[in-house]
Amino acid sequence: MIRNISLIIFLVLMFGCKKEAALQAENADDNTLTVKDNPSDPVDHAIYQFYQSTGIPCFYNDTISRKEVGTVNGVPRYFYKRLTVNWSPALGVDTFTQFRIPLNKADLLPMLSLIKNELLPLIPDNIPIHSILFADTVFMYPTIWVPDRPAKTEMNAFSGFNTLVLRIINPDTLTAESKKHYLNDVLKEICVR
């Protein structure tokens, strides 16, 4: 009996292992945390120049790529790659954070020089910034409602999983004290992660 079982296993292994084509990666993960140049758009071109000089990609939308994965009844279906904002190593899966995408992307142009000239020199080289997402507003809601606490707190920055969300300000209109307060808030958020 054992001889028959051994013979069956041997035959299955011999004829079951025929030549197969080498595996090909179908869904190779592209590095979507990159910025491509668009010389016809001044905002996109400025972001590209910032990316070339610092290596930090900046975005004004949390959806950073779209890939067609098939069709259903002639209607194309897409896979969207988004920045992961609502997850933080410090706070866990749901950070109760809400942000609003900029209505006017040109508002972020003064922010690029503020980040490059005043914020990045303060950050040590061993702390990576994977990407920056600009937002009009950034709010955090409390996990537990407390009567004397506000329902939501406006923030200047929030550190997500693969992005740093920054509230858009105009640094030219800020006082030196307000600018220092803003930069301190951003540095605190970077240190939290």
XYZ file of N, CA and C in Angstrom:
579
model
N 0.823 -1.193 0.000
C 0.000 0.000 0.000
C 0.870 1.261 0.000
N 1.885 1.264 0.839
C 2.770 2.421 0.904
C 3.508 2.574 -0.423
N 3.835 1.414 -1.042
C 4.522 1.467 -2.319
C 3.634 2.113 -3.385
N 2.340 1.808 -3.387
C 1.416 2.391 -4.364
C 1.257 3.899 -4.142
N 1.152 4.318 -2.889
C 1.018 5.752 -2.582
C 2.289 6.489 -2.989
N 3.438 5.892 -2.711
C 4.708 6.510 -3.096
C 4.819 6.626 -4.611
N 4.359 5.602 -5.334
C 4.397 5.628 -6.791
C 3.479 6.718 -7.341
N 2.310 6.867 -6.773
C 1.371 7.909 -7.219
C 1.955 9.296 -6.959
N 2.529 9.498 -5.783
C 3.138 10.800 -5.467
C 4.294 11.080 -6.420
N 5.104 10.052 -6.693
C 6.232 10.228 -7.609
C 5.757 10.597 -9.012
N 4.709 9.917 -9.498
C 4.195 10.207 -10.840
C 3.576 11.605 -10.918
N 2.868 11.991 -9.871
C 2.272 13.333 -9.856
C 3.364 14.396 -9.883
N 4.406 14.180 -9.109
C 5.497 15.157 -9.086
C 6.252 15.193 -10.410
N 6.452 14.054 -11.036
C 7.200 14.005 -12.291
C 6.437 14.675 -13.428
N 5.158 14.372 -13.544
C 4.402 14.899 -14.676
C 3.683 16.207 -14.342
N 3.596 16.534 -13.087
C 2.960 17.796 -12.695
C 3.906 18.979 -12.804
N 5.189 18.724 -12.828
C 6.181 19.805 -12.887
C 6.696 19.953 -14.308
N 5.843 20.331 -15.219
C 6.287 20.532 -16.595
C 6.798 21.954 -16.767
N 7.398 22.207 -17.877
C 7.961 23.530 -18.147
C 6.845 24.563 -18.227
N 7.051 25.654 -17.517
C 6.100 26.760 -17.544
C 6.847 28.026 -17.920
N 6.110 28.954 -18.450
C 6.724 30.239 -18.798
C 7.134 30.955 -17.514
N 8.183 31.735 -17.630
C 8.649 32.494 -16.467
C 7.589 33.513 -16.061
N 7.495 33.735 -14.777
C 6.510 34.688 -14.283
C 6.883 36.104 -14.695
N 5.889 36.851 -15.102
C 6.074 38.247 -15.478
C 5.286 39.109 -14.503
N 5.903 40.159 -14.049
C 5.220 41.074 -13.136
C 4.197 41.884 -13.925
N 2.924 41.699 -13.595
C 1.871 42.428 -14.297
C 1.633 43.787 -13.668
N 1.645 43.829 -12.381
C 1.340 45.069 -11.677
C 2.585 45.580 -10.973
N 3.604 45.859 -11.750
C 4.822 46.398 -11.151
C 4.487 47.738 -10.509
N 4.893 47.886 -9.284
C 4.564 49.106 -8.546
C 5.478 50.232 -9.003
N 4.887 51.207 -9.650
C 5.651 52.366 -10.099
C 5.825 53.321 -8.936
N 6.921 54.053 -8.964
C 7.131 55.080 -7.955
C 6.295 56.289 -8.347
N 5.171 56.459 -7.687
C 4.273 57.562 -8.026
C 4.607 58.820 -7.248
N 5.536 58.741 -6.319
C 5.938 59.935 -5.580
C 7.015 60.684 -6.362
N 6.681 60.997 -7.588
C 7.549 61.795 -8.442
C 6.712 62.896 -9.073
N 7.379 63.889 -9.599
C 6.691 65.014 -10.231
C 7.209 65.137 -11.655
N 6.286 65.274 -12.588
C 6.658 65.468 -13.987
C 6.481 66.935 -14.351
N 7.301 67.386 -15.266
C 7.280 68.799 -15.651
C 6.122 69.080 -16.605
N 5.502 70.233 -16.412
C 4.468 70.742 -17.302
C 4.779 72.220 -17.534
N 5.612 72.538 -18.539
C 6.037 73.922 -18.731
C 4.898 74.881 -19.060
N 3.769 74.368 -19.540
C 2.658 75.256 -19.891
C 1.877 75.731 -18.666
N 2.061 75.081 -17.527
C 1.373 75.480 -16.296
C 2.422 76.026 -15.323
N 2.335 77.301 -14.933
C 3.379 77.875 -14.067
C 3.461 77.218 -12.691
N 2.335 76.764 -12.149
C 2.356 76.116 -10.830
C 3.035 74.753 -10.923
N 2.638 73.957 -11.902
C 3.256 72.642 -12.071
C 4.747 72.764 -12.382
N 5.111 73.760 -13.158
C 6.528 73.955 -13.486
C 7.326 74.366 -12.240
N 6.757 75.235 -11.410
C 7.439 75.637 -10.167
C 7.574 74.452 -9.215
N 6.549 73.606 -9.145
C 6.618 72.404 -8.305
C 7.703 71.466 -8.830
N 7.795 71.342 -10.146
C 8.831 70.487 -10.734
C 10.233 71.022 -10.415
N 10.411 72.326 -10.506
C 11.712 72.915 -10.172
C 12.038 72.702 -8.692
N 11.034 72.816 -7.821
C 11.227 72.541 -6.393
C 11.636 71.079 -6.200
N 10.967 70.178 -6.913
C 11.267 68.750 -6.823
C 12.692 68.462 -7.308
N 13.104 69.109 -8.390
C 14.457 68.892 -8.910
C 15.516 69.370 -7.921
N 15.253 70.463 -7.224
C 16.280 71.012 -6.328
C 16.285 70.363 -4.943
N 15.137 69.859 -4.484
C 15.070 69.294 -3.132
C 14.865 67.783 -3.106
N 14.294 67.221 -4.161
C 13.976 65.799 -4.171
C 12.676 65.471 -3.462
N 11.927 66.480 -3.052
C 10.662 66.267 -2.343
C 9.510 66.574 -3.293
N 8.677 65.574 -3.608
C 7.534 65.850 -4.476
C 6.442 66.600 -3.719
N 5.832 67.548 -4.393
C 4.736 68.332 -3.815
C 3.493 68.118 -4.662
N 2.353 68.044 -3.992
C 1.090 67.810 -4.679
C 0.030 68.762 -4.148
N -0.962 69.055 -4.971
C -2.112 69.848 -4.546
C -3.398 69.039 -4.658
N -3.255 67.733 -4.916
C -4.382 66.815 -4.931
C -3.899 65.507 -4.322
N -4.748 64.853 -3.530
C -4.305 63.619 -2.883
C -4.343 62.419 -3.820
N -5.011 62.515 -4.958
C -4.981 61.460 -5.961
C -3.820 61.758 -6.895
N -2.792 60.905 -6.852
C -1.567 61.240 -7.580
C -1.366 60.420 -8.846
N -2.144 59.352 -9.050
C -2.048 58.621 -10.313
C -3.332 57.844 -10.554
N -3.540 57.525 -11.837
C -4.717 56.765 -12.244
C -4.272 55.774 -13.305
N -4.696 54.513 -13.147
C -4.289 53.466 -14.075
C -5.521 52.657 -14.462
N -5.713 52.462 -15.758
C -6.857 51.675 -16.212
C -6.577 50.198 -15.947
N -7.518 49.533 -15.276
C -7.328 48.132 -14.920
C -8.268 47.200 -15.670
N -9.166 47.746 -16.456
C -10.076 46.913 -17.219
C -11.312 47.686 -17.619
N -12.240 46.949 -18.234
C -13.512 47.555 -18.624
C -14.644 46.642 -18.196
N -15.778 47.248 -17.899
C -16.996 46.512 -17.592
C -18.085 47.085 -18.488
N -18.595 46.258 -19.389
C -19.613 46.681 -20.357
C -19.154 47.902 -21.148
N -17.896 47.946 -21.504
C -17.363 49.042 -22.294
C -16.986 50.277 -21.504
N -17.227 50.262 -20.200
C -16.887 51.403 -19.347
C -15.545 51.112 -18.678
N -14.560 51.985 -18.879
C -13.253 51.708 -18.269
C -13.299 51.820 -16.748
N -12.537 50.955 -16.103
C -12.392 50.965 -14.645
C -10.955 51.335 -14.318
N -10.789 52.142 -13.276
C -9.476 52.670 -12.946
C -9.085 52.311 -11.520
N -7.766 52.236 -11.315
C -7.191 52.112 -9.983
C -6.523 53.445 -9.677
N -6.914 54.046 -8.564
C -6.383 55.350 -8.184
C -5.375 55.187 -7.057
N -4.234 55.808 -7.208
C -3.222 55.818 -6.151
C -3.336 57.155 -5.433
N -3.526 57.092 -4.122
C -3.714 58.306 -3.336
C -2.663 58.386 -2.240
N -2.391 59.614 -1.841
C -1.519 59.823 -0.690
C -2.247 59.353 0.564
N -1.537 58.706 1.452
C -2.138 58.181 2.669
C -2.004 59.220 3.767
N -3.079 59.963 3.961
C -3.072 61.040 4.944
C -3.613 60.556 6.279
N -4.678 59.793 6.268
C -5.361 59.426 7.508
C -4.789 58.177 8.157
N -3.494 58.077 8.195
C -2.809 57.037 8.955
C -1.509 57.628 9.441
N -1.219 57.416 10.687
C -0.004 57.970 11.264
C 0.599 56.952 12.217
N 1.923 56.800 12.227
C 2.540 55.890 13.180
C 2.236 56.268 14.624
N 2.055 57.542 14.884
C 1.807 57.983 16.258
C 0.357 57.773 16.675
N -0.580 57.942 15.741
C -1.994 57.918 16.107
C -2.739 56.682 15.642
N -2.211 55.937 14.693
C -2.861 54.723 14.256
C -3.605 54.882 12.945
N -4.616 54.008 12.769
C -5.284 53.893 11.481
C -6.137 55.108 11.149
N -7.028 55.500 12.021
C -7.906 56.632 11.728
C -7.483 57.808 12.584
N -6.994 58.836 11.942
C -6.472 59.980 12.674
C -7.504 61.081 12.845
N -8.715 60.878 12.330
C -9.790 61.863 12.454
C -9.347 63.216 11.894
N -8.678 63.161 10.763
C -8.169 64.366 10.124
C -8.944 64.618 8.843
N -9.230 65.876 8.600
C -9.914 66.264 7.377
C -9.160 67.440 6.770
N -9.051 67.446 5.461
C -8.378 68.543 4.778
C -9.159 68.879 3.516
N -8.957 70.093 3.027
C -9.630 70.512 1.802
C -8.574 70.823 0.748
N -8.758 70.226 -0.414
C -7.859 70.444 -1.542
C -7.933 71.918 -1.941
N -6.821 72.535 -2.345
C -6.841 73.966 -2.689
C -7.792 74.278 -3.842
N -8.561 75.337 -3.667
C -9.443 75.787 -4.737
C -8.646 76.487 -5.834
N -7.598 77.186 -5.445
C -6.741 77.883 -6.398
C -5.308 77.414 -6.166
N -4.810 76.592 -7.076
C -3.480 76.013 -6.859
C -2.366 77.050 -6.939
N -2.633 78.207 -7.515
C -1.608 79.257 -7.589
C -1.289 79.830 -6.213
N -2.179 79.616 -5.232
C -1.932 80.122 -3.879
C -0.726 79.465 -3.215
N -0.331 78.298 -3.700
C 0.770 77.590 -3.050
C 2.147 78.034 -3.543
N 2.220 78.860 -4.555
C 3.526 79.283 -5.083
C 4.414 79.958 -4.041
N 3.912 80.901 -3.216
C 4.802 81.486 -2.200
C 5.265 80.480 -1.145
N 4.505 79.403 -0.978
C 4.866 78.383 0.012
C 6.153 77.650 -0.375
N 6.388 77.488 -1.668
C 7.559 76.731 -2.110
C 8.858 77.378 -1.640
N 8.935 78.697 -1.744
C 10.163 79.362 -1.282
C 10.271 79.326 0.240
N 9.142 79.421 0.943
C 9.169 79.318 2.408
C 9.696 77.952 2.839
N 9.214 76.913 2.205
C 9.645 75.560 2.561
C 11.127 75.370 2.232
N 11.510 75.784 1.039
C 12.889 75.557 0.595
C 13.900 76.377 1.392
N 13.585 77.631 1.650
C 14.575 78.522 2.262
C 14.532 78.564 3.782
N 13.358 78.319 4.383
C 13.256 78.482 5.834
C 12.923 77.200 6.589
N 12.164 76.287 5.975
C 11.781 75.071 6.691
C 12.812 73.955 6.521
N 13.187 73.650 5.295
C 14.099 72.525 5.052
C 15.456 72.668 5.732
N 16.037 73.871 5.843
C 17.310 73.955 6.578
C 17.190 73.593 8.061
N 15.983 73.638 8.617
C 15.789 73.305 10.032
C 15.616 71.806 10.271
N 15.351 71.049 9.219
C 15.078 69.616 9.354
C 16.377 68.840 9.169
N 16.723 67.965 10.118
C 17.949 67.161 9.972
C 17.866 66.239 8.752
N 19.012 65.873 8.224
C 19.064 65.040 7.024
C 18.516 63.633 7.254
N 18.543 63.151 8.490
C 18.083 61.790 8.753
C 16.565 61.688 8.908
N 15.846 62.787 8.813
C 14.379 62.763 8.874
C 13.850 62.924 7.454
N 13.272 61.853 6.892
C 12.812 61.946 5.506
C 11.445 62.632 5.404
N 11.278 63.381 4.350
C 9.963 63.910 3.983
C 9.639 63.269 2.643
N 8.672 62.357 2.647
C 8.369 61.586 1.447
C 7.657 62.431 0.398
N 6.750 63.284 0.842
C 6.039 64.173 -0.071
C 5.329 65.233 0.750
N 4.875 66.267 0.050
C 4.128 67.353 0.688
C 2.818 67.520 -0.064
N 1.733 67.585 0.676
C 0.410 67.847 0.110
C -0.054 69.195 0.634
N -0.383 70.095 -0.268
C -0.871 71.415 0.123
C -2.388 71.373 0.243
N -2.909 72.012 1.285
C -4.351 72.034 1.518
C -4.773 73.425 1.966
N -6.013 73.782 1.639
C -6.542 75.071 2.097
C -6.764 75.064 3.602
N -7.313 73.968 4.105
C -7.550 73.842 5.547
C -7.186 72.436 5.988
N -6.760 72.316 7.221
C -6.467 71.018 7.836
C -7.118 71.037 9.213
N -8.010 70.077 9.460
C -8.714 69.987 10.738
C -8.500 68.619 11.351
N -8.479 68.576 12.668
C -8.466 67.312 13.391
C -9.655 67.309 14.339
N -10.386 66.213 14.320
C -11.541 66.049 15.191
C -11.138 65.221 16.400
N -11.699 65.504 17.561
C -11.349 64.697 18.746
C -11.907 63.284 18.617
N -11.196 62.325 19.191
C -11.666 60.941 19.149
C -12.831 60.728 20.106
N -12.855 61.486 21.174
C -13.949 61.413 22.154
C -14.449 62.828 22.386
N -15.758 63.000 22.328
C -16.326 64.329 22.507
C -16.250 64.731 23.977
N -15.725 65.922 24.218
C -15.631 66.489 25.559
C -16.366 67.824 25.516
N -17.262 68.093 26.462
C -18.102 69.292 26.372
C -17.337 70.609 26.281
N -16.247 70.759 26.970
C -15.546 72.040 26.985
C -14.505 72.175 25.870
N -14.366 71.172 25.041
C -13.372 71.199 23.968
C -14.054 71.534 22.644
N -13.335 72.153 21.707
C -13.948 72.460 20.405
C -14.221 71.184 19.613
N -15.204 71.276 18.724
C -15.572 70.117 17.915
C -14.468 69.747 16.928
N -13.724 70.726 16.479
C -12.596 70.447 15.596
C -11.514 71.490 15.831
N -10.285 71.104 15.546
C -9.138 71.971 15.766
C -8.453 72.216 14.432
N -8.261 73.487 14.084
C -7.544 73.795 12.852
C -6.051 73.640 13.101
N -5.380 73.027 12.133
C -3.953 72.755 12.254
C -3.207 73.397 11.093
N -1.946 73.683 11.292
C -1.107 74.187 10.208
C -0.478 73.058 9.406
N -0.320 71.899 10.023
C 0.313 70.767 9.351
C -0.177 69.477 9.983
N -0.092 68.407 9.202
C -0.382 67.080 9.718
C 0.509 66.088 8.988
N 1.112 65.196 9.730
C 2.010 64.205 9.158
C 1.269 62.889 8.982
N 1.028 62.514 7.735
C 0.388 61.243 7.431
C 1.429 60.165 7.193
N 0.998 59.081 6.554
C 1.897 57.948 6.332
C 2.988 58.275 5.316
N 2.591 58.754 4.147
C 3.588 59.042 3.119
C 3.556 60.491 2.656
N 2.979 61.358 3.457
C 2.937 62.761 3.074
C 2.839 63.661 4.292
N 3.252 64.872 4.096
C 3.121 65.919 5.100
C 2.120 66.918 4.540
N 0.983 67.068 5.205
C -0.054 67.989 4.741
C 0.226 69.356 5.352
N 0.335 70.368 4.495
C 0.596 71.727 4.954
C -0.564 72.632 4.566
N -1.013 73.419 5.529
C -2.043 74.424 5.240
C -1.382 75.556 4.470
N -2.033 75.971 3.394
C -1.478 77.029 2.551
C -1.629 78.371 3.251
N -0.527 79.075 3.338
C -0.521 80.440 3.866
C 0.222 81.308 2.861
N 0.110 82.605 3.008
C 0.918 83.516 2.206
C 1.998 84.076 3.121
N 3.220 83.592 3.010
C 4.268 84.024 3.937
C 4.602 85.506 3.821
N 4.269 86.110 2.687
C 4.573 87.530 2.505
C 3.693 88.420 3.374
N 2.517 87.931 3.757
C 1.602 88.738 4.567
C 1.734 88.460 6.057
N 2.558 87.496 6.439
C 2.700 87.142 7.852
C 3.751 88.012 8.533
N 3.538 88.228 9.806
C 4.575 88.872 10.607
C 5.664 87.840 10.901
N 6.786 88.301 11.378
C 7.885 87.385 11.702
C 7.462 86.403 12.787
N 6.677 86.881 13.750
C 6.205 86.009 14.833
C 5.234 84.952 14.308
N 4.320 85.339 13.420
C 3.362 84.387 12.848
C 4.067 83.344 11.988
N 5.057 83.776 11.229
C 5.810 82.841 10.396
C 6.574 81.845 11.268
N 7.150 82.330 12.363
C 7.869 81.457 13.292
C 6.914 80.448 13.921
N 5.713 80.901 14.278
C 4.703 80.005 14.849
C 4.310 78.926 13.835
N 4.117 79.309 12.587
C 3.758 78.355 11.538
C 4.865 77.312 11.359
N 6.103 77.760 11.249
C 7.218 76.830 11.069
C 7.376 75.904 12.271
N 7.141 76.416 13.481
C 7.203 75.566 14.676
C 6.124 74.496 14.651
N 4.919 74.855 14.204
C 3.852 73.861 14.098
C 4.225 72.756 13.111
N 4.808 73.144 11.990
C 5.207 72.150 10.993
C 6.314 71.255 11.546
N 7.290 71.834 12.212
C 8.377 71.034 12.794
C 7.868 70.091 13.875
N 6.909 70.545 14.682
C 6.315 69.658 15.699
C 5.653 68.463 15.036
N 4.948 68.715 13.956
C 4.240 67.637 13.271
C 5.218 66.652 12.637
N 6.317 67.151 12.120
C 7.336 66.260 11.547
C 7.963 65.402 12.641
N 8.186 65.979 13.811
C 8.804 65.237 14.916
C 7.864 64.202 15.515
N 6.560 64.399 15.394
C 5.595 63.449 15.957
C 5.690 62.111 15.248
N 5.927 62.150 13.952
C 5.950 60.868 13.262
C 7.253 60.213 13.506
